[in-house]
Coordinates of C-alpha atoms in Angstrom, one line a residue:
Chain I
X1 CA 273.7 24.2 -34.7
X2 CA 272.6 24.4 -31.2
X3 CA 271.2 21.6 -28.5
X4 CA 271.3 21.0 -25.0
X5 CA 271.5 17.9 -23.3
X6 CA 269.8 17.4 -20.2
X7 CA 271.9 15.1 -17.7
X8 CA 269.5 12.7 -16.0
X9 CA 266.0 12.3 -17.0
X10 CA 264.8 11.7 -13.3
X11 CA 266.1 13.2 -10.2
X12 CA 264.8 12.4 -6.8
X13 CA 265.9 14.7 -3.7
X14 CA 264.1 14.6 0.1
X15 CA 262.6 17.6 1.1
X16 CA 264.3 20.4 2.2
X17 CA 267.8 19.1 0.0
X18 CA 269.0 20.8 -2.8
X19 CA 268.1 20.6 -6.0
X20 CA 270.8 20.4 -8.7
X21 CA 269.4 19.8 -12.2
X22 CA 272.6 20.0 -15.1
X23 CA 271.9 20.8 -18.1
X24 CA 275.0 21.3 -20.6
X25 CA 274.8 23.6 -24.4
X26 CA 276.3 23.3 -27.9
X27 CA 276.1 26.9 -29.6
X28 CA 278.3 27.9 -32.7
X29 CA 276.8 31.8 -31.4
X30 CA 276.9 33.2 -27.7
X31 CA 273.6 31.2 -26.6
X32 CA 270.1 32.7 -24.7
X33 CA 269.3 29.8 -22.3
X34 CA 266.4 29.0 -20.2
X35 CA 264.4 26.4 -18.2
X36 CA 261.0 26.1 -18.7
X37 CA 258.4 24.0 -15.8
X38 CA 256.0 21.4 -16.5
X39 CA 253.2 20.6 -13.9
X40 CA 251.3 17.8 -14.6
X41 CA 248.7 18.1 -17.6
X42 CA 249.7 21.8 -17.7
X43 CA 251.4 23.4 -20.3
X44 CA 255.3 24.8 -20.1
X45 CA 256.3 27.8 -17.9
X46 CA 259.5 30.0 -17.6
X47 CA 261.1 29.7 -14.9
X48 CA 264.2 31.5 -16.1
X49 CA 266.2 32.7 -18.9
X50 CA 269.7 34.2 -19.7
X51 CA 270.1 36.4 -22.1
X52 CA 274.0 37.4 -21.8
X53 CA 274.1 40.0 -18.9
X54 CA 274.5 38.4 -15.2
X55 CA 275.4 35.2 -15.3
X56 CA 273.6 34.3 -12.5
X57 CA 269.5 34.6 -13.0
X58 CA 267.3 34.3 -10.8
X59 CA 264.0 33.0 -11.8
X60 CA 260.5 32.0 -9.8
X61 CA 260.0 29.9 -7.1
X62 CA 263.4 30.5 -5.3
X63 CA 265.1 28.9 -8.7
X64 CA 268.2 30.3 -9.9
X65 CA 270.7 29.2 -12.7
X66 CA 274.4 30.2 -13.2
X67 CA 275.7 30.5 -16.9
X68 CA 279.2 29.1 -17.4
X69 CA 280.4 29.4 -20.7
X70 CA 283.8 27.5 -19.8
X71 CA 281.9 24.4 -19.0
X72 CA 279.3 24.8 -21.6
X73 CA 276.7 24.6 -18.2
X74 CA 273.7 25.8 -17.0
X75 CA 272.2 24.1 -13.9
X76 CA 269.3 24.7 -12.6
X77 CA 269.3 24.6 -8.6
X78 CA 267.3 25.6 -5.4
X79 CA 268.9 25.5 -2.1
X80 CA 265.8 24.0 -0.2
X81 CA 263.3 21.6 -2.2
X82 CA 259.4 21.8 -1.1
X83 CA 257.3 19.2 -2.3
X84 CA 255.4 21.7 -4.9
X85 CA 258.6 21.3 -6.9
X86 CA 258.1 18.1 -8.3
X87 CA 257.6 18.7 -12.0
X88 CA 259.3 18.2 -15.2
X89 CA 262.1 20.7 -16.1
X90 CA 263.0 21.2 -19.1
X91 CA 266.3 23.4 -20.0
X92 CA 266.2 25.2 -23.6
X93 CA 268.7 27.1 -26.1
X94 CA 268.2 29.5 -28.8
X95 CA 271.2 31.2 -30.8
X96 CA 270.8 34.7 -29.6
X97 CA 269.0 37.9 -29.5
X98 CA 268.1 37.3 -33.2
X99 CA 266.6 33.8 -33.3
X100 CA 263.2 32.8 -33.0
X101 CA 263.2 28.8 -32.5
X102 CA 264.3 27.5 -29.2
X103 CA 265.3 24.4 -29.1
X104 CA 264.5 22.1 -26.1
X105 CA 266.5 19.4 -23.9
X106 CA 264.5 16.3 -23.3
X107 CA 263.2 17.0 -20.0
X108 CA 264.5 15.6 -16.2
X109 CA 261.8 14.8 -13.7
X110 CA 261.7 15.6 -10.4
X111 CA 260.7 13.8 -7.5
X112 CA 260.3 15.2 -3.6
X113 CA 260.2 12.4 -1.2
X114 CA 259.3 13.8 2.2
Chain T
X1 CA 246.4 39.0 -20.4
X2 CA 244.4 35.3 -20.7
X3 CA 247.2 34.0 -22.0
X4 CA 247.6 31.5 -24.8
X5 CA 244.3 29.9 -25.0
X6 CA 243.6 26.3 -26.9
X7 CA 240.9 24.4 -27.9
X8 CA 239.6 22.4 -26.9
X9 CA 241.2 20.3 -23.9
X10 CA 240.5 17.0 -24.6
X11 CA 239.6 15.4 -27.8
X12 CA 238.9 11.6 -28.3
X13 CA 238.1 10.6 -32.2
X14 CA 237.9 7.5 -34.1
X15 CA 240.4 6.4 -36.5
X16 CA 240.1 8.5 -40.1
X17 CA 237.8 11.4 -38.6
X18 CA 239.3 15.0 -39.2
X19 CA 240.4 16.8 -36.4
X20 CA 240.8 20.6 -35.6
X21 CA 243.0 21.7 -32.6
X22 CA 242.6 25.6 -32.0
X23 CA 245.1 28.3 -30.5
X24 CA 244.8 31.5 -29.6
X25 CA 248.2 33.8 -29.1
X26 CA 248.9 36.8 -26.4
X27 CA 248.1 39.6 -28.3
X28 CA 250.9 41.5 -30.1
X29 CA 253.1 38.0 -29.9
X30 CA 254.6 37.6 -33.5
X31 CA 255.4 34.0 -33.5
X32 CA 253.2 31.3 -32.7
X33 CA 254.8 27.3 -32.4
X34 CA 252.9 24.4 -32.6
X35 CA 254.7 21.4 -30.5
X36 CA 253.8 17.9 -30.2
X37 CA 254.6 16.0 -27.1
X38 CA 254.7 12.4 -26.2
X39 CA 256.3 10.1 -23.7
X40 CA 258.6 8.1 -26.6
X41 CA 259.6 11.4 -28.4
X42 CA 259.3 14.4 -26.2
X43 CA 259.0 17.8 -27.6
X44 CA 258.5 17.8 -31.1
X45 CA 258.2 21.5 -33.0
X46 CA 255.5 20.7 -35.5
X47 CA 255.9 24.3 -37.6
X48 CA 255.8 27.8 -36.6
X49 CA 254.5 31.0 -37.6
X50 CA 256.1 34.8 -38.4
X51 CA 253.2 37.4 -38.6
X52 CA 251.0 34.5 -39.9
X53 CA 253.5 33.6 -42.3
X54 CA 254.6 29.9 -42.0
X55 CA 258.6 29.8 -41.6
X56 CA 259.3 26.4 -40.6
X57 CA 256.9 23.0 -41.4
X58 CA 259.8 20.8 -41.3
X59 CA 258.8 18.9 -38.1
X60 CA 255.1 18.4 -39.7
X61 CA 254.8 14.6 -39.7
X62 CA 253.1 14.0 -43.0
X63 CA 250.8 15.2 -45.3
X64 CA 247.9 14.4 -43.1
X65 CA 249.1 17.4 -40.5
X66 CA 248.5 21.1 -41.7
X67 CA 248.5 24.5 -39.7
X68 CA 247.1 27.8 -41.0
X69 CA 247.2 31.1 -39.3
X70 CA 244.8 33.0 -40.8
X71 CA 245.1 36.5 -38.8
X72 CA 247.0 37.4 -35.7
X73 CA 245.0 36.0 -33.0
X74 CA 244.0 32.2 -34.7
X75 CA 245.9 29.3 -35.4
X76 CA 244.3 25.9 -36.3
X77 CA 246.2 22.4 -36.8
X78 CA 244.4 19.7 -38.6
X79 CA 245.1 16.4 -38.5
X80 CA 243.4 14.5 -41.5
X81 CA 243.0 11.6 -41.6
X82 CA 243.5 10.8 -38.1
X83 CA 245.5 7.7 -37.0
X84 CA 246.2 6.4 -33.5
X85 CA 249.7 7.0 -33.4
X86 CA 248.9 10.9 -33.7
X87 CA 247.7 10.2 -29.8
X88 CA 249.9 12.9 -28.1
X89 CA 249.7 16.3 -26.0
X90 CA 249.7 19.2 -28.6
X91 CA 250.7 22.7 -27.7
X92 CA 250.6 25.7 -28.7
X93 CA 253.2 28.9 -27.6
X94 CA 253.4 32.4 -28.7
X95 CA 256.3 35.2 -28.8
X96 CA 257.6 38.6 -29.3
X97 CA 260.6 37.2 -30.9
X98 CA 261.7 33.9 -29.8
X99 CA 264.8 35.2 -27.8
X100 CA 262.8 36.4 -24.7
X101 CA 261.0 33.1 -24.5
X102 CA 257.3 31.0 -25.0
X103 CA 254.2 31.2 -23.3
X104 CA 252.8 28.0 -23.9
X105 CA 248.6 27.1 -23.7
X106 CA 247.7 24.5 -21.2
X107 CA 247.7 22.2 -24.7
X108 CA 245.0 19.7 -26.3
X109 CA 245.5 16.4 -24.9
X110 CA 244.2 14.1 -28.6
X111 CA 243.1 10.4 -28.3
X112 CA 242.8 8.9 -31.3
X113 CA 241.1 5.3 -30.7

């Protein structure tokens, strides 16, 4: 069976700092990962998804996540918050190329101070 | 592409009425998901669809909750009778095969009083 768990369910980082949001995976079957984005009242986005080539993806909005299968990880980070950012996150796991339900962490919010 | 499009946004009803929360998929997407989300339980997959075939209801609540898909480009989940704990965000997201990821509607937001 598969799950992630999503390590903090708020983060709160000043503008400008880096954001670092972990998210750890349990797959019996080389995993596809992603993160999705919530804005408030909006619906979920993609930020980002791995799909086992590089393990370092890039997504939107200067977002980027590294896959590391040793630590069962897949952080999401960005080197320089903006206030924008502040959103729900939400990191996700399906059990390959050949599976249709993705299954989804329970979410980490994050807040910009300025 | 409009995207996945629901309706409608906002819905209050009274205890016991029917209600009718509408999706329409990215055309050519073979897999819709209906999700229900709410502070205390987060993202809940209510059932999913396969060329308008129902593969998974497991995460339907009760009896009171059912989905059809009648062609390719219209889902409908009805809640009947309506209670107020069915208050919640519900979404809809469509797919070409669930490995390359959802595109979720901007959901139906349901306030049952």
């Amino acid at each position: 069976a598969q799950s992630v768990t999503q390590l903090g369910s708020h983060v709160s980082v000043s503008e400008g700092a880096l954001v670092l949001l972990r998210c750890n995976y349990s797959s019996s079957v080389p995993p596809y990962l992603f993160w999705y984005v919530q804005y408030p009242n909006q619906g979920l986005q993609l930020l980002l998804k791995y799909t086992s080539a590089a393990t370092l993806v890039k997504g939107i909005n200067g977002f980027e996540a590294e896959f590391k299968k040793s630590e069962t990880s897949f952080h999401l980070t960005k080197p320089s918050a903006h206030m924008s950012d502040a959103a729900e996150y939400f990191c996700a796991v399906t059990p390959g190329s050949s599976a249709s339900k993705i299954i989804f962490g329970s979410g980490t919010r994050l807040s910009i101070r300025p | 592409d409009a995207g996945v499009i629901q309706s409608p946004r906002h819905e209050v009803t009274e205890m016991g009425q029917e209600v009718t929360l509408r999706c329409k998929p990215i055309s050519g997407h073979d897999y819709l998901f209906w999700y229900r989300q709410t502070m205390m339980r987060g993202l809940e997959l209510l059932i999913y669809f396969n060329n308008n075939v129902p593969i998974d209801d497991s995460g339907m609540p009760e009896d009171r909750f059912s989905a059809k898909m009648p062609n390719a480009s219209f889902s409908t989940l009805k809640i009947q009778p309506s209670e107020p704990r069915d208050s919640a965000v519900y979404f809809c997201a469509s797919s070409l095969q669930g490995a390359g990821g959802y595109t979720f509607g901007s959901g139906t937001r349901l306030t049952v009083v």
